[in-house]
Tab-separated table of C-alpha atoms in Angstrom:
chain	number	residue	atom	x	y	z
A	6	MET	CA	23.131	-20.074	24.067
A	7	THR	CA	20.730	-17.879	26.004
A	8	THR	CA	21.402	-17.158	29.704
A	9	THR	CA	18.654	-15.927	32.022
A	10	ILE	CA	19.800	-13.376	34.571
A	11	TRP	CA	17.721	-12.183	37.545
A	12	ARG	CA	18.017	-8.559	38.603
A	13	GLU	CA	20.188	-9.369	41.601
A	14	GLN	CA	22.398	-11.552	39.444
A	15	THR	CA	23.398	-8.840	37.021
A	16	ALA	CA	26.956	-7.620	37.232
A	17	SER	CA	25.866	-4.289	38.692
A	18	GLY	CA	23.530	-6.064	41.136
A	19	LEU	CA	26.386	-8.210	42.348
A	20	LEU	CA	28.591	-5.173	42.874
A	21	ASP	CA	25.799	-3.454	44.864
A	22	ALA	CA	25.334	-6.527	47.018
A	23	LYS	CA	29.049	-6.887	47.667
A	24	TYR	CA	29.584	-3.283	48.754
A	25	SER	CA	26.365	-2.981	50.792
A	26	LYS	CA	27.396	-5.988	52.970
A	27	THR	CA	30.574	-4.222	54.089
A	28	ASN	CA	29.056	-0.690	54.079
A	29	GLY	CA	31.824	0.365	51.765
A	30	GLN	CA	34.481	-1.006	54.131
A	31	THR	CA	36.146	-3.428	51.786
A	32	GLY	CA	39.505	-5.030	52.262
A	33	THR	CA	39.470	-5.279	56.049
A	34	ASP	CA	40.814	-8.800	55.922
A	35	SER	CA	42.618	-8.448	52.617
A	36	THR	CA	45.818	-10.031	53.908
A	37	SER	CA	44.087	-13.286	54.790
A	38	SER	CA	44.572	-16.096	52.266
A	39	GLY	CA	40.946	-17.134	52.858
A	40	TYR	CA	39.751	-13.724	51.691
A	41	LEU	CA	41.941	-13.911	48.606
A	42	ASP	CA	40.448	-17.305	47.655
A	43	LYS	CA	36.969	-15.998	48.179
A	44	ASP	CA	37.766	-12.863	46.136
A	45	TRP	CA	38.868	-14.876	43.072
A	46	VAL	CA	35.713	-16.969	43.248
A	47	GLU	CA	33.613	-13.821	43.267
A	48	ASP	CA	35.696	-12.339	40.501
A	49	ARG	CA	35.046	-15.353	38.316
A	50	THR	CA	31.347	-15.326	39.126
A	51	PHE	CA	31.173	-11.626	38.338
A	52	THR	CA	33.009	-12.131	35.023
A	53	ARG	CA	30.705	-14.971	34.040
A	54	ILE	CA	27.634	-12.895	34.735
A	55	TRP	CA	29.149	-10.058	32.739
A	56	ILE	CA	29.825	-12.398	29.814
A	57	GLY	CA	26.224	-13.549	30.019
A	58	GLU	CA	24.965	-9.959	29.866
A	59	THR	CA	27.256	-9.177	26.921
A	60	GLU	CA	26.107	-12.301	25.073
A	61	LEU	CA	22.513	-11.277	25.558
A	62	GLN	CA	23.250	-7.822	24.209
A	63	THR	CA	25.277	-9.244	21.293
A	64	SER	CA	22.610	-11.750	20.325
A	65	GLY	CA	20.058	-8.942	20.372
A	66	LEU	CA	22.287	-6.856	18.123
A	67	ARG	CA	22.849	-9.848	15.828
A	68	ARG	CA	19.094	-10.290	15.449
A	69	GLN	CA	18.804	-6.592	14.649
A	70	GLU	CA	21.632	-6.830	12.079
A	71	SER	CA	20.083	-9.920	10.529
A	72	HIS	CA	16.696	-8.204	10.273
A	73	ALA	CA	18.311	-5.159	8.617
A	74	THR	CA	20.168	-7.462	6.181
A	75	ASP	CA	16.859	-9.161	5.304
A	76	GLN	CA	15.222	-5.798	4.699
A	77	ILE	CA	18.135	-4.663	2.495
A	78	ALA	CA	17.861	-7.929	0.536
A	79	ILE	CA	14.143	-7.267	-0.031
A	80	GLN	CA	14.909	-3.738	-1.248
A	81	TYR	CA	17.620	-4.999	-3.626
A	82	ALA	CA	15.360	-7.788	-4.890
A	83	ASP	CA	12.672	-5.196	-5.646
A	84	GLN	CA	15.178	-3.014	-7.489
A	85	ILE	CA	16.417	-5.946	-9.590
A	86	GLU	CA	12.896	-7.194	-10.284
A	87	SER	CA	11.535	-3.829	-11.367
A	88	ARG	CA	14.540	-3.337	-13.670
A	89	ALA	CA	14.154	-6.879	-15.029
A	90	GLN	CA	10.484	-6.339	-15.893
A	91	GLY	CA	11.544	-3.663	-18.366
A	92	TYR	CA	13.824	-6.157	-20.087
A	93	ASN	CA	11.446	-9.102	-20.129
A	94	VAL	CA	10.242	-8.446	-23.673
A	95	GLY	CA	11.489	-9.238	-27.172
A	96	ASP	CA	13.332	-12.337	-28.332
A	97	GLY	CA	16.319	-12.070	-25.999
A	98	LYS	CA	18.867	-11.341	-28.739
A	99	ASP	CA	19.132	-7.698	-27.692
A	100	LEU	CA	19.756	-8.733	-24.083
A	101	LEU	CA	22.526	-11.125	-25.126
A	102	GLN	CA	23.937	-8.308	-27.195
A	103	LYS	CA	23.894	-5.997	-24.192
A	104	LEU	CA	25.709	-8.530	-21.998
A	105	ALA	CA	28.239	-9.369	-24.709
A	106	VAL	CA	28.995	-5.959	-26.196
A	107	ASP	CA	28.144	-3.379	-23.510
A	108	TYR	CA	29.460	-5.476	-20.641
A	109	ALA	CA	32.015	-7.661	-22.518
A	110	MET	CA	30.873	-10.775	-20.691
A	111	ALA	CA	32.057	-14.195	-21.823
A	112	TRP	CA	29.424	-16.525	-23.292
A	113	VAL	CA	30.613	-19.287	-21.039
A	114	ASP	CA	29.926	-17.148	-17.967
A	115	ILE	CA	26.519	-16.051	-19.216
A	116	ALA	CA	25.615	-19.672	-19.929
A	117	LYS	CA	26.757	-20.835	-16.492
A	118	MET	CA	24.882	-18.104	-14.687
A	119	LEU	CA	21.693	-18.858	-16.586
A	120	GLY	CA	22.109	-22.609	-16.095
A	121	VAL	CA	22.166	-23.403	-19.828
A	122	SER	CA	24.874	-24.632	-22.211
A	123	VAL	CA	27.086	-22.477	-24.415
A	124	PRO	CA	25.575	-24.108	-27.554
A	125	ALA	CA	22.125	-23.015	-26.326
A	126	ILE	CA	23.349	-19.426	-26.063
A	127	ARG	CA	24.844	-19.686	-29.562
A	128	LYS	CA	21.509	-20.926	-30.906
A	129	TRP	CA	19.733	-17.964	-29.303
A	130	ARG	CA	22.308	-15.638	-30.855
A	131	MET	CA	21.843	-17.195	-34.292
A	132	ASN	CA	18.112	-17.778	-34.344
A	133	GLY	CA	16.506	-16.220	-31.261
A	134	GLY	CA	13.856	-18.522	-29.856
A	135	VAL	CA	14.542	-17.929	-26.179
A	136	ASN	CA	11.652	-19.447	-24.207
A	137	PRO	CA	9.788	-17.291	-21.639
A	138	GLU	CA	11.485	-18.951	-18.653
A	139	ASN	CA	14.965	-18.306	-20.022
A	140	LEU	CA	14.002	-14.827	-21.184
A	141	ALA	CA	13.029	-14.007	-17.588
A	142	LYS	CA	16.404	-15.344	-16.379
A	143	LEU	CA	18.194	-13.291	-19.024
A	144	ALA	CA	16.270	-10.156	-18.019
A	145	HIS	CA	17.157	-10.776	-14.363
A	146	LEU	CA	20.862	-11.105	-15.213
A	147	CYS	CA	20.801	-7.908	-17.290
A	148	ALA	CA	19.126	-6.028	-14.441
A	149	PHE	CA	21.695	-7.366	-11.977
A	150	VAL	CA	24.716	-6.351	-14.066
A	151	ASP	CA	23.138	-2.936	-14.715
A	152	LEU	CA	22.954	-2.346	-10.972
A	153	LEU	CA	26.539	-3.542	-10.542
A	154	SER	CA	27.637	-1.178	-13.278
A	155	GLU	CA	25.813	1.709	-11.600
A	156	GLN	CA	28.050	1.084	-8.568
A	157	GLY	CA	31.071	1.848	-10.777
A	158	ILE	CA	31.888	-1.859	-11.022
A	159	ARG	CA	32.926	-3.638	-14.257
A	160	PRO	CA	30.531	-6.589	-14.012
A	161	ALA	CA	32.456	-9.069	-16.197
A	162	SER	CA	35.652	-8.664	-14.184
A	163	TRP	CA	33.993	-8.433	-10.795
A	164	LEU	CA	31.961	-11.585	-11.382
A	165	SER	CA	35.112	-13.551	-12.298
A	166	THR	CA	37.498	-12.282	-9.634
A	167	PRO	CA	38.133	-14.632	-6.692
A	168	MET	CA	36.437	-13.323	-3.563
A	169	LEU	CA	39.150	-14.392	-1.102
A	170	VAL	CA	42.873	-15.004	-1.414
A	171	GLY	CA	43.568	-18.743	-1.459
A	172	TYR	CA	40.133	-19.700	-2.817
A	173	THR	CA	38.788	-19.941	-6.357
A	174	ALA	CA	35.205	-18.895	-5.563
A	175	ALA	CA	34.104	-15.874	-7.585
A	176	PRO	CA	30.683	-14.192	-7.524
A	177	LYS	CA	29.742	-15.884	-10.833
A	178	HIS	CA	29.991	-19.278	-9.109
A	179	LEU	CA	27.394	-18.204	-6.548
A	180	TYR	CA	25.023	-16.551	-8.994
A	181	ASN	CA	21.442	-17.648	-9.274
A	182	GLU	CA	18.278	-15.602	-9.237
A	183	SER	CA	17.682	-16.094	-5.531
A	184	ASN	CA	21.220	-14.979	-4.590
A	185	THR	CA	21.429	-11.721	-6.532
A	186	SER	CA	20.386	-9.493	-3.588
A	187	THR	CA	23.169	-10.961	-1.459
A	188	LEU	CA	25.690	-10.528	-4.276
A	189	LEU	CA	24.588	-6.936	-4.790
A	190	ASP	CA	25.090	-6.365	-1.060
A	191	LEU	CA	28.583	-7.863	-1.413
A	192	ALA	CA	29.319	-5.542	-4.335
A	193	LYS	CA	28.258	-2.565	-2.206
A	194	ASN	CA	30.560	-3.777	0.601
A	195	GLY	CA	27.529	-4.376	2.811
A	196	GLN	CA	28.665	-7.928	3.594
A	197	SER	CA	32.075	-9.541	3.707
A	198	ALA	CA	33.028	-12.220	1.175
A	199	ARG	CA	33.409	-14.708	4.021
A	200	ASP	CA	29.901	-13.985	5.343
A	201	VAL	CA	28.414	-14.317	1.850
A	202	LEU	CA	30.163	-17.649	1.287
A	203	ASP	CA	29.066	-18.878	4.726
A	204	THR	CA	25.492	-17.947	3.869
A	205	LEU	CA	25.358	-19.344	0.347
A	206	VAL	CA	27.690	-22.354	0.089
A	207	ALA	CA	27.977	-25.118	2.673
A	208	GLY	CA	31.556	-26.409	2.796
A	209	TRP	CA	32.911	-23.641	0.563
A	210	GLN	CA	36.386	-23.819	2.137
A	211	GLU	CA	36.841	-27.352	0.795
A	212	LYS	CA	34.990	-26.824	-2.480
A	213	TYR	CA	36.908	-23.719	-3.543
A	214	ASP	CA	40.304	-24.341	-1.916
A	215	ALA	CA	43.050	-23.264	-4.368
A	216	ARG	CA	45.436	-25.588	-2.494
A	217	GLY	CA	48.267	-23.093	-2.481
A	218	TYR	CA	48.249	-22.499	-6.247
A	219	GLU	CA	47.751	-19.195	-7.977
A	220	VAL	CA	47.754	-17.850	-11.519
A	221	ALA	CA	50.616	-15.637	-12.703
A	222	ARG	CA	51.578	-14.030	-15.985
A	223	PHE	CA	54.802	-15.288	-17.546
A	224	ASP	CA	57.240	-13.240	-19.631
A	225	ASP	CA	55.864	-14.580	-22.933
A	226	GLY	CA	52.534	-12.900	-22.112
A	227	SER	CA	50.700	-16.124	-21.321
A	228	TYR	CA	49.366	-17.269	-17.966
A	229	GLY	CA	50.492	-20.189	-15.858
A	230	ILE	CA	50.041	-21.780	-12.463
A	231	ILE	CA	52.576	-21.338	-9.668
A	232	SER	CA	52.731	-22.352	-6.028
A	233	LYS	CA	51.731	-19.450	-3.864
A	234	LYS	CA	54.593	-17.838	-1.942
A	235	GLU	CA	54.005	-17.992	1.816
B	4	MET	CA	41.926	-39.731	1.183
B	5	GLU	CA	42.897	-37.428	-1.657
B	6	GLN	CA	41.442	-38.110	-5.069
B	7	LEU	CA	40.892	-36.458	-8.431
B	8	GLU	CA	37.934	-34.114	-8.683
B	9	ASP	CA	34.565	-35.608	-9.596
B	10	LEU	CA	33.669	-35.177	-13.245
B	11	PRO	CA	30.735	-32.891	-14.007
B	12	LEU	CA	27.562	-34.448	-15.443
B	13	ALA	CA	28.036	-35.602	-19.031
B	14	ASP	CA	25.751	-32.810	-20.278
B	15	GLU	CA	28.151	-30.311	-18.677
B	16	LEU	CA	31.320	-32.132	-19.731
B	17	TYR	CA	30.731	-31.650	-23.463
B	18	ASP	CA	29.569	-28.705	-25.516
B	19	TYR	CA	28.909	-30.927	-28.534
B	20	ARG	CA	28.637	-34.673	-29.139
B	21	GLY	CA	27.814	-36.825	-32.148
B	22	THR	CA	27.073	-35.221	-35.459
B	23	GLU	CA	26.163	-31.860	-33.968
B	24	VAL	CA	29.702	-30.398	-33.767
B	25	PRO	CA	29.561	-27.270	-35.937
B	26	LEU	CA	32.097	-26.880	-38.712
B	27	TRP	CA	32.789	-23.274	-37.721
B	28	LEU	CA	33.961	-24.256	-34.218
B	29	PRO	CA	37.753	-23.758	-33.846
B	30	HIS	CA	39.949	-26.750	-33.074
B	31	ASN	CA	40.422	-26.970	-29.333
B	32	GLN	CA	42.145	-29.173	-26.796
B	33	GLY	CA	40.149	-32.339	-26.141
B	34	ASP	CA	38.319	-32.397	-29.487
B	35	VAL	CA	37.681	-35.999	-30.585
B	36	PHE	CA	37.928	-37.041	-34.246
B	37	ALA	CA	36.669	-40.255	-35.823
B	38	ASP	CA	38.102	-42.337	-38.682
B	39	VAL	CA	41.669	-41.130	-38.253
B	40	ASP	CA	44.575	-43.251	-39.479
B	41	LEU	CA	46.103	-44.731	-36.312
B	42	THR	CA	49.276	-46.180	-37.834
B	43	SER	CA	51.555	-43.769	-35.965
B	44	LEU	CA	49.793	-44.545	-32.677
B	45	THR	CA	49.247	-48.295	-32.762
B	46	GLY	CA	51.766	-49.433	-35.363
B	47	ARG	CA	48.915	-51.128	-37.215
B	48	SER	CA	47.148	-50.003	-40.334
B	49	GLU	CA	43.750	-49.130	-38.893
B	50	THR	CA	41.485	-46.166	-38.303
B	51	GLY	CA	39.825	-45.011	-35.111
B	52	HIS	CA	39.174	-42.131	-32.731
B	53	VAL	CA	41.821	-39.688	-31.478
B	54	MET	CA	41.731	-36.734	-29.081
B	55	LEU	CA	43.601	-33.508	-29.797
B	56	PHE	CA	46.059	-33.209	-26.925
B	57	LEU	CA	47.977	-29.997	-27.635
B	58	HIS	CA	47.330	-26.880	-25.588
B	59	PRO	CA	45.545	-24.136	-27.573
B	60	CYS	CA	48.639	-21.911	-27.282
B	61	THR	CA	50.850	-24.457	-29.011
B	62	MET	CA	48.472	-26.179	-31.409
B	63	ARG	CA	48.343	-23.278	-33.866
B	64	GLY	CA	50.915	-21.984	-36.308
B	65	LYS	CA	51.343	-18.353	-37.353
B	66	GLY	CA	48.362	-18.283	-39.681
B	67	GLY	CA	46.028	-19.612	-36.997
B	68	GLY	CA	45.750	-23.128	-38.448
B	69	LEU	CA	46.946	-26.270	-36.707
B	70	VAL	CA	50.688	-26.953	-36.633
B	71	GLU	CA	51.906	-29.464	-39.232
B	72	ARG	CA	51.802	-32.456	-36.903
B	73	ALA	CA	49.487	-32.491	-33.918
B	74	THR	CA	49.893	-34.548	-30.756
B	75	VAL	CA	46.898	-36.786	-30.119
B	76	LEU	CA	45.735	-39.483	-27.711
B	77	HIS	CA	44.226	-42.755	-28.842
B	78	VAL	CA	40.526	-42.834	-27.892
B	79	LYS	CA	39.239	-46.329	-27.126
B	80	PRO	CA	35.769	-47.732	-26.466
B	81	LYS	CA	35.161	-48.492	-22.786
B	82	SER	CA	31.570	-49.689	-22.967
B	83	SER	CA	29.222	-50.262	-25.878
B	84	ARG	CA	26.165	-50.675	-23.616
B	85	LYS	CA	26.449	-48.283	-20.658
B	86	PRO	CA	27.201	-44.550	-20.374
B	87	LEU	CA	29.416	-45.073	-17.272
B	88	ASP	CA	28.326	-41.682	-15.989
B	89	GLU	CA	27.701	-42.503	-12.307
B	90	ALA	CA	29.232	-40.100	-9.776
B	91	GLY	CA	32.789	-41.081	-8.837
B	92	ARG	CA	32.950	-43.730	-11.593
B	93	TRP	CA	36.255	-42.419	-13.005
B	94	ASN	CA	37.916	-41.106	-9.837
B	95	ARG	CA	40.563	-43.846	-9.773
B	96	ALA	CA	41.122	-43.917	-13.534
B	97	TYR	CA	44.387	-42.004	-13.405
B	98	SER	CA	45.708	-42.723	-16.876
B	99	VAL	CA	42.763	-41.763	-19.034
B	100	ILE	CA	40.612	-38.817	-19.997
B	101	PRO	CA	37.089	-40.156	-19.389
B	102	LEU	CA	34.441	-39.788	-22.060
B	103	PRO	CA	31.211	-40.984	-20.379
B	104	ASP	CA	27.967	-41.111	-22.374
B	105	PHE	CA	30.077	-40.363	-25.407
B	106	SER	CA	27.376	-40.278	-28.052
B	107	GLY	CA	24.788	-38.679	-25.757
B	108	THR	CA	22.431	-41.641	-26.079
B	109	GLN	CA	23.125	-43.279	-22.687
B	110	SER	CA	24.538	-46.280	-24.534
B	111	ASP	CA	28.312	-45.972	-24.672
B	112	ALA	CA	31.487	-44.641	-23.061
B	113	PHE	CA	34.999	-44.063	-24.380
B	114	GLU	CA	38.318	-43.048	-22.829
B	115	ALA	CA	41.383	-41.268	-24.181
B	116	ASP	CA	44.476	-43.215	-23.157
B	117	LEU	CA	47.228	-41.000	-21.706
B	118	MET	CA	49.678	-43.894	-22.285
B	119	ALA	CA	48.935	-43.978	-26.027
B	120	MET	CA	50.142	-40.684	-27.387
B	121	GLY	CA	51.531	-39.847	-30.806
B	122	ALA	CA	51.691	-37.206	-33.517
B	123	VAL	CA	49.579	-37.281	-36.656
B	124	PRO	CA	49.537	-34.979	-39.692
B	125	SER	CA	47.089	-32.169	-38.881
B	126	GLU	CA	45.230	-32.595	-42.147
B	127	LEU	CA	43.840	-35.861	-40.728
B	128	LEU	CA	41.974	-33.875	-38.075
B	129	GLU	CA	39.294	-32.577	-40.407
B	130	ARG	CA	36.479	-30.643	-38.788
B	131	ALA	CA	33.937	-32.832	-40.556
B	132	LYS	CA	35.349	-35.826	-38.637
B	133	ARG	CA	35.003	-34.165	-35.259
B	134	VAL	CA	32.550	-36.074	-33.059
B	135	ALA	CA	32.962	-34.386	-29.665
B	136	SER	CA	34.120	-31.119	-28.175
B	137	PHE	CA	34.496	-30.454	-24.464
B	138	SER	CA	32.875	-27.600	-22.612
B	139	GLN	CA	35.226	-25.230	-20.831
B	140	ASP	CA	34.589	-27.196	-17.607
B	141	GLY	CA	35.326	-30.417	-19.453
B	142	ARG	CA	38.604	-28.990	-20.709
B	143	SER	CA	39.602	-27.979	-17.160
B	144	HIS	CA	38.957	-31.564	-16.022
B	145	MET	CA	41.012	-32.858	-18.943
B	146	LEU	CA	43.954	-30.657	-17.875
B	147	HIS	CA	43.439	-31.642	-14.217
B	148	ARG	CA	43.961	-35.279	-15.227
B	149	ILE	CA	46.827	-34.640	-17.647
B	150	ILE	CA	48.766	-32.649	-15.024
B	151	TYR	CA	48.153	-35.343	-12.419
B	152	HIS	CA	49.231	-38.076	-14.824
B	153	LEU	CA	52.469	-36.259	-15.647
B	154	THR	CA	53.374	-34.747	-12.253
B	155	ARG	CA	51.181	-36.320	-9.519
B	156	LYS	CA	49.984	-32.829	-8.681
B	157	ALA	CA	46.209	-32.389	-8.420
B	158	ILE	CA	45.705	-28.754	-9.411
B	159	PRO	CA	42.117	-27.661	-8.659
B	160	THR	CA	40.018	-27.188	-11.793
B	161	GLY	CA	39.063	-23.721	-10.523
B	162	VAL	CA	42.720	-22.663	-10.686
B	163	ILE	CA	43.115	-24.246	-14.135
B	164	ALA	CA	40.025	-22.436	-15.420
B	165	ARG	CA	41.429	-19.124	-14.229
B	166	SER	CA	44.835	-19.763	-15.798
B	167	THR	CA	43.277	-20.560	-19.188
B	168	ALA	CA	40.640	-17.800	-19.108
B	169	ARG	CA	42.364	-15.472	-21.588
B	170	VAL	CA	43.146	-18.170	-24.163
B	171	GLN	CA	39.591	-19.506	-23.860
B	172	SER	CA	38.380	-15.946	-24.397
B	173	GLU	CA	40.350	-15.816	-27.674
B	174	ILE	CA	38.841	-19.120	-28.807
B	175	GLU	CA	35.352	-18.006	-27.829
B	176	LEU	CA	35.758	-14.800	-29.848
B	177	GLN	CA	37.156	-16.742	-32.809
B	178	SER	CA	34.110	-19.028	-32.642
B	179	GLU	CA	31.883	-15.989	-32.645
B	180	TRP	CA	33.754	-14.569	-35.615
B	181	THR	CA	33.405	-17.701	-37.747
B	182	MET	CA	29.814	-18.240	-36.580
B	183	SER	CA	28.947	-14.683	-37.659
B	184	ALA	CA	30.495	-15.281	-41.100
B	185	TRP	CA	28.548	-18.550	-41.375
B	186	LYS	CA	25.328	-16.804	-40.431
B	187	ARG	CA	25.885	-13.984	-42.910
B	188	LEU	CA	27.272	-15.961	-45.848
B	189	GLY	CA	25.639	-19.367	-45.412
B	190	GLU	CA	27.359	-22.740	-45.210
B	191	LEU	CA	31.127	-22.540	-45.658
B	192	SER	CA	33.651	-25.155	-46.716
B	193	GLU	CA	36.430	-26.268	-44.381
B	194	LYS	CA	38.862	-24.194	-46.430
B	195	GLN	CA	36.645	-21.119	-46.182
B	196	VAL	CA	36.292	-21.536	-42.417
B	197	PHE	CA	40.060	-21.631	-42.175
B	198	ALA	CA	40.272	-18.433	-44.260
B	199	VAL	CA	37.827	-16.700	-41.892
B	200	GLU	CA	39.853	-17.883	-38.885
B	201	SER	CA	43.016	-16.474	-40.477
B	202	GLU	CA	41.168	-13.199	-41.007
B	203	PHE	CA	40.377	-13.117	-37.285
B	204	GLN	CA	44.007	-13.845	-36.390
B	205	LYS	CA	45.211	-11.034	-38.678
B	206	ILE	CA	42.948	-8.602	-36.847
B	207	LEU	CA	44.241	-9.863	-33.496
B	208	ASN	CA	47.801	-9.308	-34.646
B	209	ALA	CA	47.171	-5.779	-35.910
B	210	ALA	CA	47.170	-2.488	-34.021
B	211	TRP	CA	43.806	-1.401	-32.658
B	212	PRO	CA	42.431	2.107	-32.322
B	213	GLU	CA	41.847	1.792	-28.592
B	214	GLY	CA	45.392	0.655	-27.805
B	215	GLN	CA	47.443	2.970	-25.651
B	216	ASN	CA	50.299	3.080	-28.177
B	217	ASP	CA	50.307	2.881	-31.970
B	218	GLU	CA	52.151	-0.425	-31.820
B	219	ASP	CA	49.707	-1.984	-29.338
B	220	LEU	CA	48.273	-5.118	-30.862
B	221	LEU	CA	44.722	-6.177	-30.245
B	222	ARG	CA	46.099	-9.534	-29.046
B	223	SER	CA	48.067	-7.763	-26.294
B	224	GLY	CA	44.871	-6.046	-25.205
B	225	LEU	CA	42.972	-9.323	-25.147
B	226	TYR	CA	45.699	-10.961	-23.042
B	227	SER	CA	46.225	-7.923	-20.799
B	228	GLU	CA	46.434	-8.407	-17.037
B	229	ASP	CA	44.358	-5.250	-16.753
B	230	ASP	CA	40.741	-6.418	-16.803
B	231	GLY	CA	39.594	-3.057	-18.168
B	232	VAL	CA	41.916	-3.308	-21.195
B	233	HIS	CA	40.861	-6.940	-21.763
B	234	GLU	CA	37.194	-5.928	-21.689
B	235	ASP	CA	37.855	-3.089	-24.173
B	236	ALA	CA	39.473	-5.593	-26.552
B	237	VAL	CA	36.512	-7.999	-26.210
B	238	ARG	CA	34.069	-5.167	-26.824
B	239	TYR	CA	36.006	-3.987	-29.891
B	240	LEU	CA	36.010	-7.474	-31.455
B	241	ARG	CA	32.316	-7.976	-30.767
B	242	GLN	CA	31.521	-4.621	-32.345
B	243	LEU	CA	33.453	-5.701	-35.431
B	244	CYS	CA	31.332	-8.876	-35.507
B	245	GLU	CA	28.217	-6.712	-35.466
B	246	THR	CA	29.381	-4.654	-38.427
B	247	ASN	CA	29.553	-7.660	-40.741
B	248	GLN	CA	33.334	-7.766	-40.768
B	249	PRO	CA	33.645	-11.546	-40.392
B	250	GLY	CA	34.038	-13.231	-43.761
B	251	THR	CA	34.879	-10.120	-45.779
B	252	CYS	CA	38.045	-11.975	-46.835
B	253	LEU	CA	35.794	-14.436	-48.713
B	254	SER	CA	33.986	-11.632	-50.541
B	255	ALA	CA	37.387	-10.278	-51.578
B	256	GLU	CA	38.326	-13.737	-52.884
B	257	ASP	CA	35.130	-13.794	-54.965
B	258	ASP	CA	35.976	-10.376	-56.439
């Protein structure tokens, strides 16, 4: 909500007006109950005007922050794109190899992030034949994980780790080509997980609610599901 | 009102349907087999479809093959005309594992009956008879429904996927191993595929050069809680795949 404030209605203007009326002689009738009532009314008015001023300042700062975030996203998108262009050649087998061997990524995650099936990835591994559209997607993913890795992050683990306690959402669930700048910003701690989820997934709290369950390792070395301790 | 999670689209529920299930693909929970003797399930001398019910951790013996008798569900036709793949279609079907658009031709649907469970000799579950295999998402939905059926607890599929991530990683790497042998050596028999799978399991159960101690097994690395150690184990196995290791046991047999 935007509040318009005239000069004389600013908090400092109100203070000036109040003190100039009494020539600095405040509190002459401070023991009267009528004065006390009047004082609280003024106090509330003053506070409201102050809140209005602060909201104006905050909304200005928010716009500035949002603009800076947009500019950072453009810079990251450029970085990813220029890196991806170098990869957008060949039959795609070498890129799959890079993701699988260098970065130890699971095929199922690669497939999900590219929006194709695991059998499709297996066919590409066996016979090549990646079409230009999918090759571009593959190049984009390679560029993205390269940049993650350059931040000292292990991409396979980072992409699969839940972003918030109590929720199952992990960066890999949010991945698509148009979100990679935001995810890179998240990886660089430029945005909080909550902000990223708010931006990218409507209703994420419901969609990714772990419902009080978490995964734990049992003494036989396997993993199981337990109720989360409060 | 609470309800079970919506199924994914049929294309995302299965990895393979119909005759396209590769022979080199390891047995996995939810695999459907055709023409299996149903006597132990129905009490009648007949054949039909069954779904492998056992969890991947318990379905295999020491050598990596299926245990002697495997628990299965009876898979029954639900429609021979419609795929039954509309959103929310199966939300109230609490006692079945849905198999919409089963053959991938938009003309049929099946369901695995959680009330019709039994054990069959594993040799009946031949790979050549396999007609469907779930995707990892599909398997999470299968477990979501099994757990609900048995306990009335609706565990989110996202939590299930995370709890089964390491075992699915092992199966994915085993698939890659057998697929690499297939690619290098050509078509393999069911027996040869099993030999290559056993080869993979032997490597998993052996010490690995990157382990922190001499006695560290590659399997421990793969199942490590430490993501870095897990990734090292994955990388090591994939490098072995690249160096034509898969299937060397078959060459030795030939010699």
